mmCIF file of C-alpha atoms in Angstrom:
data_model
loop_
_atom_site.group_PDB
_atom_site.id
_atom_site.type_symbol
_atom_site.label_atom_id
_atom_site.label_comp_id
_atom_site.label_asym_id
_atom_site.label_seq_id
_atom_site.Cartn_x
_atom_site.Cartn_y
_atom_site.Cartn_z
ATOM 1 C CA MET A 28 111.626 148.954 103.842
ATOM 2 C CA TYR A 29 110.366 152.511 104.003
ATOM 3 C CA SER A 30 112.303 155.314 105.629
ATOM 4 C CA CYS A 31 111.455 158.802 106.788
ATOM 5 C CA GLN A 32 114.164 160.494 104.740
ATOM 6 C CA GLY A 33 112.909 163.746 103.312
ATOM 7 C CA LEU A 34 109.792 163.603 105.468
ATOM 8 C CA LEU A 35 108.943 165.236 108.762
ATOM 9 C CA ASN A 36 109.536 162.538 111.371
ATOM 10 C CA ILE A 37 107.432 162.934 114.513
ATOM 11 C CA GLY A 38 108.148 160.030 116.835
ATOM 12 C CA LEU A 39 106.643 156.959 115.222
ATOM 13 C CA LEU A 40 104.868 158.964 112.523
ATOM 14 C CA CYS A 41 106.386 160.107 109.239
ATOM 15 C CA ILE A 42 104.367 162.860 107.626
ATOM 16 C CA ASN A 43 104.405 164.293 104.132
ATOM 17 C CA GLU A 44 101.184 166.248 103.845
ATOM 18 C CA ASP A 45 101.264 167.141 100.135
ATOM 19 C CA MET A 46 101.490 163.545 98.787
ATOM 20 C CA GLN A 47 102.706 164.796 95.407
ATOM 21 C CA GLY A 48 104.815 161.957 94.033
ATOM 22 C CA GLN A 49 105.929 160.883 97.499
ATOM 23 C CA SER A 50 104.553 158.569 100.106
ATOM 24 C CA THR A 51 103.198 159.202 103.580
ATOM 25 C CA ILE A 52 104.170 156.592 106.143
ATOM 26 C CA ILE A 53 102.017 156.221 109.240
ATOM 27 C CA ARG A 54 103.441 154.081 112.021
ATOM 28 C CA LYS A 55 101.614 152.757 115.058
ATOM 29 C CA HIS A 56 101.157 155.012 118.100
ATOM 30 C CA TRP A 57 103.906 155.245 120.720
ATOM 31 C CA PHE A 58 101.500 154.192 123.489
ATOM 32 C CA GLY A 59 101.474 150.577 122.280
ATOM 33 C CA LEU A 60 105.252 150.598 122.341
ATOM 34 C CA ALA A 61 105.195 151.964 125.897
ATOM 35 C CA VAL A 62 102.794 149.199 126.988
ATOM 36 C CA ILE A 63 105.030 146.514 125.478
ATOM 37 C CA LEU A 64 108.115 147.934 127.169
ATOM 38 C CA ALA A 65 106.314 148.365 130.510
ATOM 39 C CA ALA A 66 105.088 144.756 130.456
ATOM 40 C CA GLY A 67 108.567 143.457 129.682
ATOM 41 C CA LEU A 68 110.150 145.610 132.361
ATOM 42 C CA ALA A 69 107.532 144.483 134.914
ATOM 43 C CA VAL A 70 108.405 140.830 134.257
ATOM 44 C CA GLU A 71 112.124 141.665 134.480
ATOM 45 C CA LEU A 72 111.587 143.521 137.759
ATOM 46 C CA ALA A 73 109.614 140.593 139.206
ATOM 47 C CA LEU A 74 112.427 138.204 138.269
ATOM 48 C CA VAL A 75 115.089 140.497 139.739
ATOM 49 C CA LEU A 76 113.132 140.841 142.990
ATOM 50 C CA ALA A 77 112.629 137.070 143.186
ATOM 51 C CA VAL A 78 116.337 136.471 142.670
ATOM 52 C CA ALA A 79 117.277 139.173 145.202
ATOM 53 C CA VAL A 80 114.952 137.831 147.917
ATOM 54 C CA THR A 81 115.978 134.197 147.477
ATOM 55 C CA PHE A 82 119.652 135.128 147.209
ATOM 56 C CA HIS A 83 119.474 137.137 150.433
ATOM 57 C CA GLN A 84 117.875 134.172 152.211
ATOM 58 C CA GLY A 85 120.380 131.749 150.627
ATOM 59 C CA GLN A 86 117.712 129.172 149.815
ATOM 60 C CA LEU A 87 118.634 128.227 146.249
ATOM 61 C CA THR A 88 121.661 126.643 144.598
ATOM 62 C CA PRO A 89 123.916 128.550 142.176
ATOM 63 C CA ASN A 90 122.498 126.548 139.244
ATOM 64 C CA VAL A 91 119.017 127.895 139.961
ATOM 65 C CA TYR A 92 120.375 131.456 139.998
ATOM 66 C CA ALA A 93 122.105 130.835 136.677
ATOM 67 C CA PHE A 94 118.849 129.467 135.255
ATOM 68 C CA LEU A 95 116.932 132.533 136.485
ATOM 69 C CA GLY A 96 119.605 134.740 134.902
ATOM 70 C CA VAL A 97 119.114 132.990 131.562
ATOM 71 C CA ILE A 98 115.341 133.459 131.872
ATOM 72 C CA MET A 99 115.878 137.174 132.531
ATOM 73 C CA VAL A 100 117.990 137.497 129.385
ATOM 74 C CA VAL A 101 115.393 135.604 127.323
ATOM 75 C CA VAL A 102 112.594 137.858 128.631
ATOM 76 C CA LEU A 103 114.646 140.955 127.794
ATOM 77 C CA LEU A 104 115.350 139.696 124.265
ATOM 78 C CA ALA A 105 111.674 138.781 123.755
ATOM 79 C CA ASP A 106 110.671 142.293 124.824
ATOM 80 C CA LEU A 107 113.157 143.865 122.407
ATOM 81 C CA VAL A 108 111.962 141.672 119.524
ATOM 82 C CA THR A 109 108.331 142.503 120.330
ATOM 83 C CA THR A 110 109.056 146.244 120.235
ATOM 84 C CA TYR A 111 110.885 145.799 116.923
ATOM 85 C CA VAL A 112 107.951 143.868 115.410
ATOM 86 C CA TYR A 113 105.486 146.503 116.675
ATOM 87 C CA ARG A 114 107.552 149.206 114.989
ATOM 88 C CA LEU A 115 107.503 147.402 111.610
ATOM 89 C CA SER A 116 103.732 147.804 111.083
ATOM 90 C CA SER A 117 102.809 150.774 108.909
ATOM 91 C CA ILE A 118 100.331 152.390 106.560
ATOM 92 C CA VAL A 119 101.815 153.837 103.372
ATOM 93 C CA LEU A 120 99.764 156.358 101.397
ATOM 94 C CA THR A 121 101.003 157.043 97.858
ATOM 95 C CA ASP A 122 99.540 158.603 94.742
ATOM 96 C CA ALA A 123 98.639 155.084 93.558
ATOM 97 C CA GLY A 124 96.884 153.871 96.709
ATOM 98 C CA ILE A 125 97.232 152.494 100.209
ATOM 99 C CA THR A 126 99.472 149.730 101.531
ATOM 100 C CA ILE A 127 99.039 148.459 105.081
ATOM 101 C CA THR A 128 101.566 146.067 106.570
ATOM 102 C CA ASN A 129 100.671 144.457 109.901
ATOM 103 C CA TRP A 130 103.355 142.347 111.554
ATOM 104 C CA GLN A 131 102.111 139.712 114.031
ATOM 105 C CA THR A 132 105.458 138.022 114.713
ATOM 106 C CA LEU A 133 109.020 138.410 113.571
ATOM 107 C CA PHE A 134 108.408 136.006 110.686
ATOM 108 C CA PHE A 135 104.738 136.598 109.821
ATOM 109 C CA SER A 136 103.105 139.709 108.414
ATOM 110 C CA ASN A 137 99.986 140.628 106.451
ATOM 111 C CA THR A 138 100.227 143.137 103.629
ATOM 112 C CA ALA A 139 97.122 144.593 102.023
ATOM 113 C CA GLU A 140 97.117 146.981 99.078
ATOM 114 C CA CYS A 141 94.265 149.029 97.712
ATOM 115 C CA GLU A 142 94.060 151.605 94.945
ATOM 116 C CA TRP A 143 92.314 154.873 95.744
ATOM 117 C CA ASN A 144 89.384 154.131 93.440
ATOM 118 C CA GLN A 145 88.678 150.893 95.351
ATOM 119 C CA VAL A 146 88.150 152.651 98.692
ATOM 120 C CA GLU A 147 84.438 152.607 99.524
ATOM 121 C CA ASP A 148 84.355 153.737 103.144
ATOM 122 C CA VAL A 149 86.805 154.604 105.905
ATOM 123 C CA ASN A 150 85.995 154.296 109.602
ATOM 124 C CA ALA A 151 88.022 155.368 112.619
ATOM 125 C CA LYS A 152 87.192 154.148 116.108
ATOM 126 C CA GLN A 153 88.668 155.521 119.305
ATOM 127 C CA GLY A 154 87.590 153.325 122.191
ATOM 128 C CA GLY A 155 88.737 153.651 125.766
ATOM 129 C CA VAL A 156 90.138 156.346 127.983
ATOM 130 C CA PHE A 157 93.740 156.106 126.804
ATOM 131 C CA ALA A 158 92.730 156.189 123.144
ATOM 132 C CA GLN A 159 90.693 159.346 123.735
ATOM 133 C CA LEU A 160 93.392 161.062 125.791
ATOM 134 C CA LEU A 161 96.328 160.122 123.587
ATOM 135 C CA GLY A 162 94.566 160.357 120.222
ATOM 136 C CA PHE A 163 94.939 156.903 118.700
ATOM 137 C CA GLY A 164 92.406 154.498 117.288
ATOM 138 C CA THR A 165 91.604 151.745 114.831
ATOM 139 C CA LEU A 166 91.407 152.559 111.130
ATOM 140 C CA LEU A 167 89.141 150.365 108.971
ATOM 141 C CA ILE A 168 89.216 150.823 105.199
ATOM 142 C CA GLN A 169 86.370 149.090 103.377
ATOM 143 C CA THR A 170 87.253 148.213 99.813
ATOM 144 C CA ALA A 171 85.263 147.473 96.678
ATOM 145 C CA GLY A 172 85.180 144.091 95.060
ATOM 146 C CA THR A 173 86.467 140.871 96.515
ATOM 147 C CA GLN A 174 89.304 142.393 98.511
ATOM 148 C CA ASN A 175 89.255 142.088 102.280
ATOM 149 C CA ASN A 176 88.747 145.166 104.377
ATOM 150 C CA ILE A 177 91.980 146.724 105.592
ATOM 151 C CA THR A 178 92.377 147.296 109.333
ATOM 152 C CA MET A 179 95.135 148.694 111.503
ATOM 153 C CA MET A 180 95.007 149.290 115.237
ATOM 154 C CA MET A 181 96.871 151.912 117.289
ATOM 155 C CA VAL A 182 96.879 154.497 114.477
ATOM 156 C CA PRO A 183 97.805 157.981 115.735
ATOM 157 C CA ARG A 184 95.280 160.714 114.845
ATOM 158 C CA ALA A 185 92.910 158.112 113.388
ATOM 159 C CA GLN A 186 90.121 160.636 112.700
ATOM 160 C CA TYR A 187 92.526 162.882 110.782
ATOM 161 C CA TRP A 188 93.791 159.996 108.642
ATOM 162 C CA ARG A 189 90.211 158.816 108.031
ATOM 163 C CA ALA A 190 89.335 162.250 106.641
ATOM 164 C CA THR A 191 92.561 162.388 104.609
ATOM 165 C CA ILE A 192 91.990 158.957 103.054
ATOM 166 C CA GLU A 193 88.327 159.716 102.309
ATOM 167 C CA ALA A 194 89.261 163.010 100.635
ATOM 168 C CA LYS A 195 91.948 161.369 98.498
ATOM 169 C CA ALA A 196 89.617 158.507 97.538
ATOM 170 C CA ALA A 197 86.814 160.937 96.639
ATOM 171 C CA ALA A 198 89.183 162.989 94.474
ATOM 172 C CA THR A 199 90.288 159.913 92.518
ATOM 173 C CA PRO A 200 88.145 159.072 89.486
ATOM 174 C CA THR A 201 86.510 155.664 89.570
ATOM 175 C CA LEU A 202 87.126 153.065 86.921
ATOM 176 C CA THR A 203 84.306 152.325 84.522
ATOM 177 C CA HIS A 204 83.988 148.987 82.822
ATOM 178 C CA SER A 205 82.265 148.682 79.459
ATOM 179 C CA VAL A 206 80.284 145.570 78.741
#
């Protein structure tokens, strides 16, 4: 697990601009975290309002209220786990190359690694009003050879990181194979 020790920590983004012998860790944008929390809180609020209205009218039995309470706790725990999983995804830039870890669930993640000399093209897309206003986007790194392309969504300052990755890849000598 990577930490931000010794690096400038700005919210969900750890920055070390010089990249001399250290790694730069880029975490997903805070807006995705806010959306996850807002969705979970909206479901919680709907459950609380449903319980309050039915309790005030006295229409349900105590067992139903206990069941709704358990559902509220499960929804809260699911929201907390989802925010934790969202926070685990990262891009790590080192002197050797790029490592992107995308977590889909608590138990399933995809990790892709690429050396700098294997980077062919880097694209950054910012689609939508919120992405434009808040400065996040999707980063797509196209690699040489048989490797899959590397993609991460909700990257803060995607255009900046595209330029940074392209510059680092261009400055790295390519491997030559003799036949």
